[in-house]
């Protein structure tokens, strides 16, 4: 059987690129599905305002799902053997069941009223739409949790390309639905959610089919006669849960950030226009940011080979600069004018501002790539509390920046861009500081 050590690759630009490019494409294409279906949503009864409600319902869904956001990192660290895999699969199922129940509860009154009518200040018809989006999104969120297990298996075997093939299939299916449904007159938030959910379901099936051969070859699969001497699955599951817990808390705080931004932007001058600019531009910036954040998985699979090994840091900076070309292209009159004005149905008066905002976002990928690299180093060192500290810093910095800029009368879109830039810088600095402090104390 293959040992864990055999599956770890040595650093060189070719090895890293072959592993990272599929991850990059996966992160990019996963997020790209959301702006694709935005064209279905915005051509419904409420126009671009429906995208605000739809996005806020999904934002709360992802915030709840983020409590399990540390599961993939946990699997990469622990699920390299058969026993570790079985324990991880059980942990994933338990957390999925609990969090989907929470999602259903939060989507119903009075909780939905507190969140969408109160916190987000949505009018009644949009608040109802956001709550229904959250409730009907339970199936899609369940698919995301189930996908964790085969994804971990593929990543542990350095088969990021196969995980990417499954995601690409999801993107093709979603794109086909985004083109066909409006032509059939099937538009609005429910058809947009149906397109997203079906695409994720296709991706889940494909990912499992790719992962099954590697599950069968997991090392240290016990024989019947050895079962009594092995550690119990519940004990291993508890160990993994303790590792995941700080990541889960940190992930929850991290996902509070878009909620916080939406709450502040919704209270700025011209809130409808400001929210529309924020959501259509973040729909382009997020795929690039998520692609950059895949550097965390790269850092786990390509650990430093000697003291002071910063080759992956340089690689992360270069990768971030190249990724920044994508949002920069959307700031041009040709592509940006078509995407924001025609496809996203944004009012002409704010298309220019949307192009300006997405142009500024072109530098965000560098910051996220550097941040992801240090998060990977913290996971390798089995210091999830360092990652949690960074995520707390992310949320705190967002609140601080928005709290300062809102009373100053800064436009909502500019407030969002500023906060989104400063927050990941605070994450990176905090994790570096925690790791350095722990290193001195050893």
XYZ file of N, CA and C in Angstrom, residues 228-334:
321
model
N -10.033 -5.614 17.172
C -10.075 -5.362 18.618
C -8.925 -4.485 19.084
N -7.772 -4.525 18.414
C -6.606 -3.762 18.842
C -6.569 -2.354 18.264
N -7.536 -2.009 17.422
C -7.528 -0.702 16.778
C -8.271 0.326 17.635
N -7.881 1.598 17.519
C -8.637 2.632 18.232
C -10.064 2.704 17.702
N -10.994 3.067 18.568
C -12.396 3.079 18.170
C -12.674 4.248 17.229
N -13.601 4.032 16.331
C -13.997 5.090 15.402
C -14.548 6.310 16.147
N -15.407 6.121 17.179
C -15.879 7.303 17.912
C -14.738 8.134 18.502
N -13.690 7.460 18.987
C -12.572 8.217 19.561
C -11.836 9.014 18.482
N -11.629 8.405 17.329
C -10.980 9.117 16.230
C -11.858 10.264 15.720
N -13.159 10.024 15.685
C -14.076 11.078 15.252
C -14.020 12.257 16.210
N -13.958 11.972 17.516
C -13.867 13.035 18.509
C -12.565 13.819 18.350
N -11.472 13.121 18.070
C -10.194 13.806 17.859
C -10.278 14.759 16.675
N -10.900 14.293 15.588
C -11.041 15.151 14.412
C -11.985 16.320 14.688
N -13.023 16.067 15.473
C -13.959 17.147 15.811
C -13.249 18.233 16.610
N -12.375 17.840 17.530
C -11.633 18.837 18.309
C -10.722 19.670 17.424
N -10.185 19.054 16.380
C -9.361 19.802 15.434
C -10.232 20.748 14.604
N -11.417 20.261 14.212
C -12.307 21.046 13.359
C -12.959 22.198 14.100
N -13.185 22.046 15.404
C -13.977 23.009 16.156
C -13.462 24.446 16.040
N -12.172 24.704 16.267
C -11.706 26.092 16.086
C -11.873 26.573 14.652
N -11.647 25.682 13.676
C -11.846 26.063 12.280
C -13.311 26.372 12.008
N -14.198 25.615 12.633
C -15.631 25.815 12.429
C -16.085 27.155 12.998
N -15.633 27.458 14.208
C -15.980 28.744 14.814
C -15.422 29.882 13.979
N -14.174 29.716 13.563
C -13.562 30.749 12.736
C -14.267 30.890 11.406
N -14.672 29.743 10.806
C -15.381 29.798 9.533
C -16.716 30.507 9.656
N -17.407 30.283 10.771
C -18.677 30.960 11.002
C -18.470 32.467 11.093
N -17.435 32.872 11.843
C -17.138 34.301 11.952
C -16.747 34.878 10.594
N -16.005 34.097 9.824
C -15.586 34.551 8.502
C -16.793 34.802 7.606
N -17.774 33.910 7.658
C -18.948 34.066 6.804
C -19.906 35.137 7.327
N -19.690 35.606 8.553
C -20.459 36.750 9.019
C -20.088 38.014 8.254
N -18.905 37.992 7.618
C -18.399 39.198 6.972
C -19.308 39.710 5.860
N -19.772 38.856 4.919
C -20.684 39.407 3.913
C -22.004 39.868 4.505
N -22.434 39.219 5.599
C -23.647 39.668 6.285
C -23.426 41.071 6.840
N -22.258 41.265 7.456
C -21.939 42.576 8.024
C -21.867 43.642 6.937
N -21.195 43.307 5.839
C -21.070 44.277 4.749
C -22.441 44.637 4.198
N -23.287 43.622 3.960
C -24.623 43.889 3.424
C -25.435 44.773 4.372
N -25.286 44.531 5.679
C -26.028 45.329 6.652
C -25.575 46.788 6.617
N -24.274 47.019 6.484
C -23.769 48.392 6.422
C -24.111 49.054 5.088
N -23.883 48.340 3.978
C -24.166 48.913 2.661
C -25.652 49.230 2.523
N -26.500 48.384 3.107
C -27.938 48.613 3.047
C -28.388 49.845 3.806
N -27.493 50.438 4.597
C -27.818 51.643 5.357
C -27.067 52.874 4.847
N -26.390 52.713 3.722
C -25.691 53.850 3.115
C -26.661 54.632 2.229
N -26.175 55.708 1.643
C -26.997 56.507 0.735
C -27.287 55.692 -0.528
N -28.512 55.790 -1.056
C -28.945 55.018 -2.230
C -28.686 53.521 -2.031
N -29.273 52.918 -0.995
C -28.922 51.527 -0.656
C -29.221 50.524 -1.758
N -30.306 50.724 -2.518
C -30.604 49.752 -3.579
C -29.508 49.736 -4.633
N -29.078 50.912 -5.059
C -28.005 50.976 -6.050
C -26.698 50.444 -5.477
N -26.407 50.782 -4.221
C -25.154 50.357 -3.617
C -25.104 48.828 -3.450
N -26.230 48.243 -3.040
C -26.282 46.791 -2.907
C -26.180 46.100 -4.265
N -26.826 46.690 -5.273
C -26.742 46.106 -6.612
C -25.302 46.114 -7.121
N -24.589 47.246 -6.943
C -23.179 47.325 -7.348
C -22.352 46.301 -6.593
N -22.583 46.202 -5.289
C -21.810 45.277 -4.462
C -21.994 43.837 -4.925
N -23.235 43.425 -5.148
C -23.481 42.016 -5.465
C -23.036 41.642 -6.875
N -23.227 42.551 -7.853
C -22.808 42.169 -9.213
C -21.284 42.168 -9.343
N -20.594 43.018 -8.585
C -19.130 43.024 -8.669
C -18.514 41.905 -7.836
N -19.098 41.629 -6.677
C -18.553 40.540 -5.857
C -18.794 39.204 -6.534
N -19.813 39.144 -7.408
C -20.040 37.926 -8.176
C -18.918 37.626 -9.144
N -18.180 38.661 -9.581
C -17.005 38.465 -10.428
C -15.751 38.305 -9.576
N -15.635 39.085 -8.503
C -14.428 39.048 -7.666
C -14.316 37.746 -6.880
N -15.447 37.189 -6.445
C -15.395 35.981 -5.618
C -14.779 34.772 -6.316
N -15.111 34.500 -7.594
C -14.451 33.364 -8.235
C -12.932 33.477 -8.240
N -12.430 34.688 -8.451
C -10.985 34.905 -8.444
C -10.428 34.723 -7.035
N -11.145 35.242 -6.038
C -10.690 35.108 -4.654
C -10.678 33.643 -4.227
N -11.711 32.894 -4.570
C -11.758 31.482 -4.197
C -10.669 30.678 -4.898
N -10.362 31.055 -6.135
C -9.259 30.395 -6.835
C -7.942 30.645 -6.105
N -7.751 31.877 -5.632
C -6.530 32.197 -4.883
C -6.486 31.453 -3.552
N -7.639 31.299 -2.904
C -7.678 30.630 -1.605
C -7.361 29.139 -1.689
N -7.395 28.564 -2.889
C -7.002 27.162 -3.061
C -5.521 26.952 -2.754
N -4.783 28.038 -2.611
C -3.381 27.924 -2.244
C -3.223 27.263 -0.875
N -4.274 27.281 -0.057
C -4.193 26.608 1.244
C -3.972 25.111 1.067
N -4.722 24.496 0.147
C -4.548 23.065 -0.120
C -3.153 22.785 -0.664
N -2.650 23.665 -1.522
C -1.296 23.503 -2.071
C -0.271 23.543 -0.948
N -0.442 24.473 -0.001
C 0.512 24.593 1.105
C 0.517 23.343 1.983
N -0.633 22.687 2.106
C -0.692 21.459 2.908
C 0.001 20.307 2.188
N -0.200 20.207 0.889
C 0.373 19.092 0.133
C 1.829 19.323 -0.277
N 2.301 20.582 -0.245
C 3.696 20.896 -0.565
C 4.299 21.686 0.597
N 4.577 21.012 1.715
C 5.086 21.711 2.898
C 6.502 22.226 2.659
N 6.955 23.205 3.468
C 8.335 23.694 3.360
C 9.327 22.548 3.545
N 10.371 22.544 2.741
C 11.340 21.451 2.770
C 12.569 21.788 3.605
N 12.677 23.059 4.025
C 13.801 23.468 4.880
C 13.413 24.777 5.552
N 14.118 25.131 6.619
C 13.838 26.375 7.331
C 13.996 27.565 6.384
N 13.020 28.452 6.428
C 13.077 29.626 5.571
C 12.679 29.372 4.132
N 12.065 28.227 3.851
C 11.625 27.903 2.486
C 10.392 28.750 2.133
N 10.596 29.771 1.303
C 9.505 30.678 0.940
C 9.205 30.624 -0.562
N 9.579 29.539 -1.198
C 9.324 29.425 -2.623
C 7.829 29.449 -2.935
N 7.039 28.810 -2.081
C 5.597 28.807 -2.334
C 4.999 30.199 -2.122
N 5.589 30.996 -1.237
C 5.117 32.366 -1.034
C 5.300 33.186 -2.314
N 6.465 33.067 -2.930
C 6.705 33.767 -4.198
C 5.725 33.274 -5.263
N 5.530 31.969 -5.302
C 4.594 31.378 -6.257
C 3.187 31.944 -6.041
N 2.781 32.091 -4.775
C 1.450 32.605 -4.457
C 1.276 34.038 -4.952
N 2.291 34.864 -4.779
C 2.212 36.260 -5.229
C 2.058 36.329 -6.748
N 2.880 35.558 -7.456
C 2.800 35.559 -8.925
C 1.441 35.043 -9.388
N 0.961 33.959 -8.759
C -0.347 33.410 -9.127
C -1.455 34.431 -8.898
N -1.375 35.167 -7.771
C -2.378 36.184 -7.481
C -2.393 37.310 -8.504
N -1.209 37.719 -8.947
C -1.132 38.772 -9.968
C -1.755 38.315 -11.285
N -1.493 37.062 -11.660
C -2.075 36.544 -12.898
C -3.596 36.429 -12.790
N -4.085 35.992 -11.624
C -5.533 35.892 -11.434
C -6.206 37.256 -11.515
N -5.482 38.300 -11.111
C -6.053 39.644 -11.127
C -6.396 40.168 -12.504
N -5.874 39.512 -13.542
C -6.199 39.926 -14.914
C -7.701 39.748 -15.197
N -8.315 38.777 -14.544
C -9.738 38.488 -14.817
C -10.640 39.651 -14.410
N -10.626 40.095 -13.138
C -11.477 41.252 -12.809
C -11.071 42.513 -13.558
N -9.772 42.648 -13.880
C -9.337 43.817 -14.644
C -10.015 43.850 -16.011
N -10.182 42.683 -16.621
C -10.849 42.618 -17.929
C -12.302 43.074 -17.826
N -12.955 42.793 -16.693
C -14.354 43.191 -16.525
C -14.507 44.686 -16.281
N -13.402 45.383 -16.074
C -13.481 46.833 -15.904
C -13.451 47.571 -17.246
N -13.216 46.859 -18.338
C -13.153 47.485 -19.658
C -14.561 47.776 -20.184
N -14.686 48.795 -21.049
C -16.027 49.135 -21.578
C -16.675 47.986 -22.338
N -15.876 47.227 -23.094
C -16.458 46.176 -23.928
C -17.044 45.054 -23.076
